[in-house]
Tab-separated table of C-alpha atoms in Angstrom:
chain	number	residue	atom	x	y	z
V	1	MET	CA	-5.309	-27.759	-17.446
V	2	LYS	CA	-3.253	-26.062	-14.776
V	3	GLN	CA	-5.128	-25.148	-11.595
V	4	THR	CA	-4.226	-22.460	-9.091
V	5	GLY	CA	-4.178	-24.623	-5.958
V	6	ILE	CA	-4.600	-28.242	-4.871
V	7	ILE	CA	-5.309	-29.235	-1.265
V	8	VAL	CA	-4.721	-32.885	-0.416
V	9	GLY	CA	-7.025	-33.863	2.436
V	10	ALA	CA	-10.518	-32.542	3.195
V	11	GLY	CA	-10.640	-33.000	6.951
V	12	ILE	CA	-10.956	-30.022	9.254
V	13	ILE	CA	-7.526	-28.620	8.322
V	14	GLY	CA	-7.873	-29.011	4.560
V	15	SER	CA	-11.425	-27.645	4.601
V	16	ALA	CA	-10.380	-24.648	6.721
V	17	ILE	CA	-7.517	-23.874	4.334
V	18	ALA	CA	-9.883	-24.036	1.354
V	19	TYR	CA	-12.247	-21.666	3.171
V	20	GLU	CA	-9.570	-19.100	3.971
V	21	LEU	CA	-7.846	-19.186	0.576
V	22	ALA	CA	-11.212	-18.819	-1.200
V	23	ARG	CA	-12.266	-16.050	1.198
V	24	ARG	CA	-9.106	-14.167	0.294
V	25	GLY	CA	-9.603	-14.447	-3.456
V	26	ILE	CA	-8.030	-17.752	-4.552
V	27	THR	CA	-11.099	-19.421	-6.018
V	28	ASP	CA	-9.557	-21.951	-8.439
V	29	LEU	CA	-9.047	-24.556	-5.718
V	30	HIS	CA	-9.408	-28.326	-5.839
V	31	VAL	CA	-9.593	-30.341	-2.626
V	32	LEU	CA	-8.876	-34.074	-3.017
V	33	ASP	CA	-9.927	-36.731	-0.528
V	34	VAL	CA	-10.442	-40.473	-0.615
V	35	ASP	CA	-13.542	-40.238	1.611
V	36	LEU	CA	-15.299	-36.885	1.906
V	37	GLU	CA	-17.864	-38.329	4.305
V	38	GLY	CA	-14.955	-39.054	6.626
V	39	GLY	CA	-16.284	-41.924	8.704
V	40	LEU	CA	-12.751	-42.755	9.855
V	41	SER	CA	-11.345	-39.224	9.820
V	42	SER	CA	-9.820	-37.686	12.901
V	43	THR	CA	-12.259	-34.767	12.593
V	44	GLU	CA	-15.239	-37.079	13.040
V	45	ARG	CA	-13.699	-39.088	15.885
V	46	ASN	CA	-12.330	-36.337	18.109
V	47	ALA	CA	-13.541	-35.437	21.611
V	48	GLY	CA	-14.921	-31.988	20.710
V	49	GLY	CA	-12.976	-29.851	23.199
V	50	VAL	CA	-11.837	-26.322	22.305
V	51	ARG	CA	-9.395	-24.385	24.492
V	52	HIS	CA	-6.817	-21.603	24.552
V	53	LEU	CA	-4.525	-23.103	27.199
V	54	TRP	CA	-1.158	-24.260	25.860
V	55	MET	CA	2.466	-24.210	26.900
V	56	ASN	CA	3.703	-22.522	23.719
V	57	ARG	CA	2.829	-19.008	22.516
V	58	VAL	CA	2.327	-20.069	18.896
V	59	ASN	CA	-0.199	-22.713	19.919
V	60	MET	CA	-2.021	-20.135	22.011
V	61	ASP	CA	-2.235	-17.764	19.057
V	62	LEU	CA	-3.432	-20.474	16.657
V	63	ALA	CA	-6.180	-21.370	19.125
V	64	ARG	CA	-6.981	-17.706	19.822
V	65	CYS	CA	-7.499	-16.978	16.140
V	66	SER	CA	-9.629	-20.093	15.671
V	67	ILE	CA	-11.834	-19.668	18.735
V	68	ALA	CA	-12.502	-16.009	17.882
V	69	LEU	CA	-14.070	-17.218	14.640
V	70	PHE	CA	-15.923	-20.047	16.407
V	71	SER	CA	-17.441	-17.521	18.802
V	72	ASP	CA	-18.720	-15.410	15.919
V	73	LEU	CA	-20.284	-18.524	14.339
V	74	ALA	CA	-21.390	-20.234	17.545
V	75	ASP	CA	-24.980	-20.966	16.546
V	76	THR	CA	-23.995	-22.162	13.071
V	77	ILE	CA	-21.256	-24.571	14.137
V	78	GLY	CA	-22.527	-25.673	17.541
V	79	PHE	CA	-19.868	-23.973	19.664
V	80	GLN	CA	-20.911	-24.089	23.338
V	81	LYS	CA	-18.829	-21.743	25.461
V	82	LYS	CA	-19.271	-23.741	28.678
V	83	GLY	CA	-15.672	-23.623	29.828
V	84	TYR	CA	-12.767	-25.991	30.389
V	85	LEU	CA	-11.877	-27.167	33.889
V	86	TRP	CA	-8.410	-28.551	34.677
V	87	LEU	CA	-7.959	-30.227	38.052
V	88	PHE	CA	-4.538	-30.153	39.738
V	89	SER	CA	-3.382	-32.287	42.646
V	90	GLU	CA	-1.084	-31.097	45.433
V	91	ALA	CA	1.802	-32.799	43.632
V	92	GLU	CA	1.017	-30.690	40.541
V	93	ARG	CA	0.667	-27.372	42.369
V	94	GLY	CA	3.870	-25.901	40.957
V	95	SER	CA	3.150	-26.807	37.342
V	96	GLY	CA	-0.440	-25.598	37.663
V	97	GLU	CA	0.602	-22.226	39.024
V	98	ALA	CA	3.217	-21.859	36.278
V	99	THR	CA	0.572	-22.672	33.682
V	100	LEU	CA	-1.742	-20.000	35.057
V	101	GLU	CA	1.045	-17.413	35.104
V	102	ARG	CA	1.897	-18.224	31.483
V	103	ALA	CA	-1.733	-17.940	30.438
V	104	ARG	CA	-2.166	-14.557	32.088
V	105	LYS	CA	1.119	-13.316	30.646
V	106	ASN	CA	-0.289	-14.075	27.206
V	107	ASN	CA	-3.586	-12.284	27.929
V	108	LEU	CA	-5.643	-15.455	28.226
V	109	GLU	CA	-8.673	-15.376	30.485
V	110	TYR	CA	-8.166	-18.165	33.035
V	111	GLU	CA	-9.001	-18.189	36.718
V	112	GLN	CA	-7.801	-20.269	39.626
V	113	LEU	CA	-10.514	-22.024	41.639
V	114	SER	CA	-9.994	-23.162	45.223
V	115	VAL	CA	-11.232	-26.595	46.265
V	116	SER	CA	-14.310	-25.038	47.869
V	117	GLU	CA	-15.029	-23.107	44.669
V	118	ILE	CA	-14.675	-26.307	42.634
V	119	ARG	CA	-17.228	-28.038	44.840
V	120	SER	CA	-19.566	-25.061	44.647
V	121	ARG	CA	-19.499	-24.777	40.858
V	122	TYR	CA	-19.211	-28.516	40.194
V	123	PRO	CA	-21.090	-30.103	43.117
V	124	PHE	CA	-20.886	-33.605	41.649
V	125	LEU	CA	-17.084	-33.526	42.114
V	126	ASP	CA	-17.378	-34.624	45.733
V	127	LYS	CA	-14.088	-36.490	46.215
V	128	THR	CA	-11.588	-33.664	46.374
V	129	GLU	CA	-9.182	-34.628	49.160
V	130	ASP	CA	-6.182	-34.779	46.803
V	131	LEU	CA	-6.896	-31.523	44.958
V	132	ALA	CA	-4.923	-28.291	45.280
V	133	PHE	CA	-6.972	-26.122	42.900
V	134	ALA	CA	-8.348	-25.987	39.364
V	135	LEU	CA	-7.894	-23.727	36.363
V	136	PHE	CA	-11.025	-22.618	34.539
V	137	GLY	CA	-11.232	-21.072	31.067
V	138	PRO	CA	-14.632	-19.405	30.547
V	139	ARG	CA	-13.974	-18.752	26.845
V	140	ASP	CA	-13.283	-22.427	26.139
V	141	GLY	CA	-15.886	-25.081	25.489
V	142	LEU	CA	-17.230	-27.764	23.180
V	143	ILE	CA	-17.796	-27.770	19.445
V	144	ASN	CA	-19.525	-29.825	16.781
V	145	SER	CA	-16.463	-30.531	14.645
V	146	ASN	CA	-18.471	-31.938	11.749
V	147	ALA	CA	-20.634	-28.798	11.606
V	148	LEU	CA	-17.473	-26.682	11.575
V	149	LYS	CA	-15.975	-28.739	8.761
V	150	GLN	CA	-19.175	-28.498	6.714
V	151	TYR	CA	-19.284	-24.733	7.239
V	152	PHE	CA	-15.742	-24.351	5.913
V	153	ARG	CA	-16.570	-26.525	2.912
V	154	GLU	CA	-19.834	-24.843	1.981
V	155	GLU	CA	-18.351	-21.369	2.206
V	156	ALA	CA	-15.361	-22.437	0.094
V	157	LYS	CA	-17.691	-23.945	-2.524
V	158	LYS	CA	-19.651	-20.701	-2.735
V	159	LYS	CA	-16.408	-18.983	-3.782
V	160	GLY	CA	-15.605	-21.596	-6.433
V	161	ALA	CA	-13.608	-24.307	-4.655
V	162	THR	CA	-14.275	-27.882	-5.821
V	163	PHE	CA	-14.156	-30.921	-3.529
V	164	HIS	CA	-13.327	-34.258	-5.193
V	165	ASP	CA	-14.395	-37.504	-3.511
V	166	ARG	CA	-12.865	-40.981	-3.918
V	167	VAL	CA	-9.463	-39.695	-5.050
V	168	TRP	CA	-6.449	-41.416	-3.513
V	169	VAL	CA	-3.317	-39.298	-3.941
V	170	GLU	CA	-0.253	-41.438	-4.633
V	171	ALA	CA	2.501	-38.964	-5.467
V	172	ILE	CA	3.390	-35.272	-5.484
V	173	SER	CA	6.242	-33.778	-7.485
V	174	GLU	CA	7.445	-30.335	-8.478
V	175	GLY	CA	8.580	-28.985	-11.832
V	176	PRO	CA	9.950	-25.614	-12.920
V	177	GLY	CA	6.541	-24.031	-13.415
V	178	SER	CA	4.093	-26.058	-11.336
V	179	ALA	CA	3.490	-28.787	-8.813
V	180	HIS	CA	2.094	-32.124	-9.971
V	181	VAL	CA	-0.350	-34.406	-8.174
V	182	LYS	CA	-0.936	-37.995	-9.248
V	183	GLY	CA	-3.952	-39.799	-7.895
V	184	THR	CA	-6.339	-42.673	-8.526
V	185	ARG	CA	-10.128	-42.711	-8.523
V	186	VAL	CA	-11.398	-45.505	-6.287
V	187	ASN	CA	-14.693	-47.102	-5.282
V	188	PRO	CA	-16.016	-47.027	-1.679
V	189	GLU	CA	-14.672	-50.491	-0.849
V	190	THR	CA	-11.172	-49.634	-2.040
V	191	ALA	CA	-11.289	-46.304	-0.194
V	192	GLU	CA	-12.113	-48.108	3.057
V	193	ALA	CA	-9.247	-50.545	2.506
V	194	LEU	CA	-6.776	-47.722	1.826
V	195	LEU	CA	-7.694	-45.915	5.023
V	196	HIS	CA	-6.815	-49.054	6.967
V	197	ARG	CA	-3.720	-49.920	4.916
V	198	PRO	CA	-2.458	-46.967	2.845
V	199	ALA	CA	0.753	-48.639	1.643
V	200	GLN	CA	-0.997	-51.028	-0.781
V	201	THR	CA	-0.436	-50.624	-4.520
V	202	LEU	CA	-3.334	-49.751	-6.850
V	203	LYS	CA	-3.622	-50.887	-10.470
V	204	THR	CA	-6.406	-48.571	-11.589
V	205	GLU	CA	-6.033	-45.684	-14.045
V	206	ALA	CA	-4.280	-42.610	-12.690
V	207	VAL	CA	-5.535	-39.027	-12.782
V	208	THR	CA	-3.250	-36.000	-12.608
V	209	TRP	CA	-3.447	-32.334	-11.686
V	210	ASP	CA	-0.988	-29.475	-12.197
V	211	ALA	CA	-1.164	-26.427	-9.947
V	212	ASP	CA	0.696	-23.328	-8.853
V	213	PHE	CA	0.846	-24.754	-5.328
V	214	VAL	CA	-0.162	-27.849	-3.366
V	215	VAL	CA	-1.035	-28.007	0.343
V	216	LEU	CA	-0.585	-31.376	2.061
V	217	ALA	CA	-3.253	-31.704	4.756
V	218	GLY	CA	-3.671	-35.463	4.909
V	219	GLY	CA	-3.693	-35.771	8.697
V	220	ALA	CA	-3.023	-39.281	9.964
V	221	TRP	CA	-2.277	-40.491	6.428
V	222	MET	CA	0.589	-38.050	5.848
V	223	ASN	CA	3.336	-40.649	6.280
V	224	HIS	CA	2.200	-42.234	3.006
V	225	LEU	CA	2.226	-38.896	1.162
V	226	LEU	CA	5.618	-37.812	2.482
V	227	GLN	CA	7.536	-41.023	1.758
V	228	SER	CA	8.717	-39.836	-1.652
V	229	LEU	CA	9.184	-36.196	-0.652
V	230	VAL	CA	11.343	-36.129	2.482
V	231	LYS	CA	13.986	-38.425	3.930
V	232	ASP	CA	12.215	-38.708	7.274
V	233	PRO	CA	8.452	-37.973	7.279
V	234	MET	CA	8.565	-37.491	11.105
V	235	VAL	CA	4.880	-38.453	11.395
V	236	GLU	CA	2.970	-41.597	12.303
V	237	PRO	CA	-0.651	-42.437	13.137
V	238	VAL	CA	-1.478	-43.246	16.759
V	239	ARG	CA	-4.863	-44.459	18.009
V	240	ARG	CA	-6.750	-42.554	20.690
V	241	GLN	CA	-9.755	-44.219	22.320
V	242	ILE	CA	-13.106	-42.775	23.419
V	243	SER	CA	-15.774	-44.280	25.684
V	244	PHE	CA	-19.431	-43.280	25.674
V	245	PHE	CA	-21.394	-44.102	28.845
V	246	LYS	CA	-24.393	-43.320	31.045
V	247	ALA	CA	-24.492	-42.058	34.636
V	248	ASP	CA	-28.132	-42.260	35.704
V	249	THR	CA	-27.844	-39.817	38.627
V	250	LEU	CA	-25.863	-37.129	36.823
V	251	ASP	CA	-26.642	-34.431	34.269
V	252	LEU	CA	-23.452	-32.856	32.905
V	253	SER	CA	-25.165	-30.761	30.215
V	254	PRO	CA	-24.528	-27.408	32.002
V	255	TYR	CA	-20.765	-28.035	32.006
V	256	GLY	CA	-17.984	-28.049	29.417
V	257	MET	CA	-14.869	-30.215	29.298
V	258	ILE	CA	-13.444	-31.484	32.598
V	259	VAL	CA	-9.911	-32.861	32.858
V	260	ASP	CA	-9.150	-34.936	35.940
V	261	THR	CA	-5.750	-35.166	37.649
V	262	SER	CA	-5.520	-38.672	36.145
V	263	ARG	CA	-5.867	-36.920	32.755
V	264	VAL	CA	-9.067	-38.758	32.011
V	265	TYR	CA	-11.254	-36.130	30.340
V	266	PHE	CA	-15.030	-36.082	30.017
V	267	HIS	CA	-18.063	-34.003	29.047
V	268	ALA	CA	-21.767	-34.336	28.310
V	269	GLU	CA	-22.665	-35.596	24.858
V	270	GLY	CA	-26.195	-36.235	23.620
V	271	GLY	CA	-27.635	-37.187	27.004
V	272	ASN	CA	-24.679	-39.422	27.819
V	273	ILE	CA	-21.047	-38.776	28.766
V	274	LEU	CA	-18.034	-38.893	26.453
V	275	SER	CA	-14.671	-39.701	28.017
V	276	GLY	CA	-11.156	-40.432	26.846
V	277	PHE	CA	-7.644	-41.067	28.027
V	278	VAL	CA	-4.238	-41.119	26.318
V	279	LEU	CA	-2.390	-44.432	26.666
V	280	LYS	CA	1.297	-43.572	26.684
V	281	ASP	CA	2.360	-47.000	25.406
V	282	GLU	CA	0.034	-47.017	22.384
V	283	LYS	CA	1.904	-48.306	19.325
V	284	PRO	CA	1.595	-46.514	15.954
V	285	GLY	CA	-0.794	-47.964	13.397
V	286	TYR	CA	-4.107	-47.585	11.603
V	287	ARG	CA	-6.489	-48.869	14.251
V	288	PHE	CA	-10.068	-47.671	14.717
V	289	ASP	CA	-11.303	-50.158	17.294
V	290	LYS	CA	-11.514	-49.757	21.067
V	291	ASP	CA	-9.910	-52.193	23.482
V	292	PRO	CA	-12.623	-54.298	25.204
V	293	ASP	CA	-11.284	-53.416	28.654
V	294	PHE	CA	-10.509	-49.738	27.965
V	295	PHE	CA	-13.473	-48.370	29.916
V	296	GLU	CA	-13.107	-50.751	32.862
V	297	SER	CA	-9.325	-50.391	33.092
V	298	HIS	CA	-8.785	-46.681	32.463
V	299	ILE	CA	-11.965	-44.579	32.506
V	300	TRP	CA	-14.187	-45.913	35.267
V	301	PRO	CA	-11.502	-46.277	38.011
V	302	ALA	CA	-10.364	-42.660	37.629
V	303	LEU	CA	-13.888	-41.257	37.591
V	304	HIS	CA	-14.913	-43.404	40.553
V	305	GLU	CA	-12.099	-41.812	42.562
V	306	ARG	CA	-13.380	-38.327	41.708
V	307	SER	CA	-17.134	-38.553	42.276
V	308	SER	CA	-19.686	-40.735	44.049
V	309	HIS	CA	-21.941	-40.157	41.031
V	310	PHE	CA	-19.578	-42.306	38.994
V	311	GLU	CA	-19.871	-45.392	41.170
V	312	ARG	CA	-22.410	-46.975	38.819
V	313	LEU	CA	-21.823	-46.413	35.129
V	314	LYS	CA	-23.029	-48.202	32.020
V	315	GLU	CA	-20.894	-48.095	28.890
V	316	VAL	CA	-22.939	-47.481	25.740
V	317	SER	CA	-20.317	-47.539	22.994
V	318	GLY	CA	-16.849	-46.353	22.080
V	319	TRP	CA	-14.415	-45.981	19.225
V	320	GLY	CA	-10.850	-45.362	18.214
V	321	GLY	CA	-9.639	-42.432	16.153
V	322	LEU	CA	-6.238	-41.360	14.899
V	323	TYR	CA	-3.873	-38.609	15.905
V	324	SER	CA	-0.980	-37.905	13.580
V	325	TYR	CA	2.054	-37.677	15.846
V	326	THR	CA	5.494	-36.124	15.442
V	327	PRO	CA	8.461	-36.859	17.753
V	328	ASP	CA	7.902	-33.590	19.643
V	329	THR	CA	4.069	-33.730	19.488
V	330	SER	CA	4.187	-30.647	17.240
V	331	GLY	CA	2.071	-29.717	14.275
V	332	ILE	CA	3.967	-29.272	10.998
V	333	LEU	CA	3.051	-26.089	9.205
V	334	GLY	CA	4.958	-24.381	6.404
V	335	TRP	CA	6.809	-24.964	3.145
V	336	LEU	CA	8.045	-28.479	2.468
V	337	PRO	CA	11.878	-28.419	2.633
V	338	ASP	CA	13.559	-27.814	-0.736
V	339	HIS	CA	10.210	-27.174	-2.417
V	340	LYS	CA	8.810	-23.876	-3.660
V	341	ARG	CA	5.269	-24.987	-4.463
V	342	VAL	CA	4.399	-27.568	-1.817
V	343	LEU	CA	3.243	-26.702	1.715
V	344	GLU	CA	2.449	-28.830	4.770
V	345	ALA	CA	-0.310	-28.443	7.369
V	346	HIS	CA	-0.790	-31.600	9.371
V	347	SER	CA	-0.037	-33.713	12.445
V	348	PHE	CA	-1.482	-31.468	15.140
V	349	THR	CA	-1.745	-34.445	17.531
V	350	GLY	CA	-5.429	-33.980	18.315
V	351	ARG	CA	-5.446	-30.185	18.164
V	352	GLY	CA	-6.585	-29.855	14.561
V	353	VAL	CA	-10.158	-28.755	15.243
V	354	MET	CA	-9.338	-26.157	17.867
V	355	GLN	CA	-6.451	-24.674	15.839
V	356	SER	CA	-7.909	-25.158	12.354
V	357	TYR	CA	-8.673	-21.581	11.431
V	358	GLY	CA	-5.373	-20.250	12.778
V	359	VAL	CA	-3.575	-22.845	10.654
V	360	ALA	CA	-5.601	-21.769	7.602
V	361	VAL	CA	-4.672	-18.128	8.160
V	362	ALA	CA	-0.982	-19.043	8.374
V	363	ILE	CA	-1.119	-21.099	5.167
V	364	ALA	CA	-2.954	-18.335	3.314
V	365	ASP	CA	-0.315	-15.866	4.463
V	366	LEU	CA	2.457	-18.133	3.168
V	367	VAL	CA	0.762	-18.512	-0.200
V	368	LEU	CA	-0.176	-14.845	-0.613
V	369	GLU	CA	2.522	-13.015	1.330
V	370	SER	CA	5.412	-15.545	1.551
V	371	ARG	CA	5.508	-15.456	5.343
V	372	ALA	CA	3.331	-16.814	8.131
V	373	ARG	CA	1.965	-14.393	10.655
V	374	LEU	CA	-0.395	-14.957	13.530
V	375	PRO	CA	-3.148	-12.778	15.015
V	376	ALA	CA	-2.112	-10.182	17.558
V	377	PRO	CA	-3.046	-11.343	21.089
V	378	ASN	CA	-5.317	-8.400	21.869
V	379	ARG	CA	-7.720	-9.068	18.992
V	380	THR	CA	-11.203	-10.183	19.934
V	381	ARG	CA	-12.524	-11.030	16.476
V	382	ALA	CA	-11.067	-13.048	13.607
V	383	ARG	CA	-9.927	-10.492	11.069
V	384	PRO	CA	-6.912	-12.229	9.545
V	385	THR	CA	-5.830	-9.461	7.208
V	386	ALA	CA	-4.775	-7.062	9.947
V	387	GLY	CA	-2.781	-6.908	13.155
V	388	ARG	CA	-0.561	-9.981	13.030
V	389	GLN	CA	2.743	-10.937	14.570
V	390	GLU	CA	5.257	-12.958	12.580
V	391	ALA	CA	5.881	-16.527	13.760
V	392	ARG	CA	9.261	-18.190	14.071
V	393	ALA	CA	10.505	-20.712	11.500
V	394	GLY	CA	11.761	-24.118	12.568
V	395	SER	CA	13.942	-27.035	11.513
V	396	ARG	CA	11.575	-28.101	8.719
V	397	GLU	CA	10.779	-24.528	7.724
V	398	ARG	CA	7.674	-24.877	9.848
V	399	LEU	CA	6.094	-22.886	12.591
V	400	GLN	CA	7.429	-23.979	15.954
V	401	LEU	CA	4.502	-25.744	17.592
V	402	ARG	CA	6.564	-27.624	20.134
V	403	ASP	CA	4.470	-28.284	23.183
V	404	GLY	CA	4.706	-30.340	26.351
V	405	GLY	CA	2.726	-30.615	29.544
V	406	LEU	CA	-0.871	-29.606	28.839
V	407	GLY	CA	-0.285	-29.731	25.107
V	408	ALA	CA	0.620	-33.419	25.187
V	409	ARG	CA	-2.437	-34.579	27.102
V	410	GLY	CA	-4.536	-35.096	24.030
V	411	GLN	CA	-7.851	-33.471	24.986
């Protein structure tokens, strides 16, 4: 039987798209995922930061739309509006000032803090000799990404959307009247193996779906899905590592995300501290471990240089999670080239949670109105059916999400 829509991938992006399409009247939706619990998904293994600050206007608007919704649902999804602090050294003064000017030009609420103001508001940051200033976003903060994903799913289900677990999608094709999805039902052990090595061939019985449209939202596993659809998928999975540690003399619970000049980032998490850092030489691959020396080599030295409270730390645990990367660290969002019924929404290089609802609005617009538009910058609440500005199209008929500088730092 032909369905209205199929969404491949039930992480934060796929779940948000299901929510928005169902909210706007498309209720015959089927969301396919190999592991709905998502123990290895990027949604589950992200750092939890939410911010407006980007280099590119489109990224700002995607975040603006998303965070407006998060603010309305703060208690339900665990959004803590505790701010985002970016530290800039004297060597970075010019880029920091340009970033602030860009933010203000785009009506984003960011303030510049002097070194004395940093020490007053964040007294534990007591090694500030190299600092020029900081940027602070009071509307930014931390979020429970799993709670957000579950909210999107439950609301979509209430409208009629169906989520299918243990379905591994192997191929997508397009005919004159519909798009076709071929998948395989798998057991938990096979699902785990596929997440680590998606290229393996399955010999189990296939299942198929036909639909008016298909949205590809497979995140870090998109390279596998795109192999038969485009000449160059332009995406690959890259590991990002997180450390979880204790600092006995420090309570960070009143504060949001803090990004050091070293680009080590950290925030309070469940009575401990979560911290991460982007290794520029990380090779692509499906890895979910953490290097044994990651904390000692990259996290602790940078934090020790910033605060005397970080002189004695005890690592508790850590993990690796995947970002789906493109050559220009840009999310891919729009119609698949040379296809009329297949759309893409993936590879946001760690920004999926904080831009999820904006992405969903854009996809819903493409499906319902044949063009992607983004919320007007002066809106304060997420009302996606009014007041939008049209976004530019790019080389893969996608929204231009090209970003450098702050956007490539991975927080």
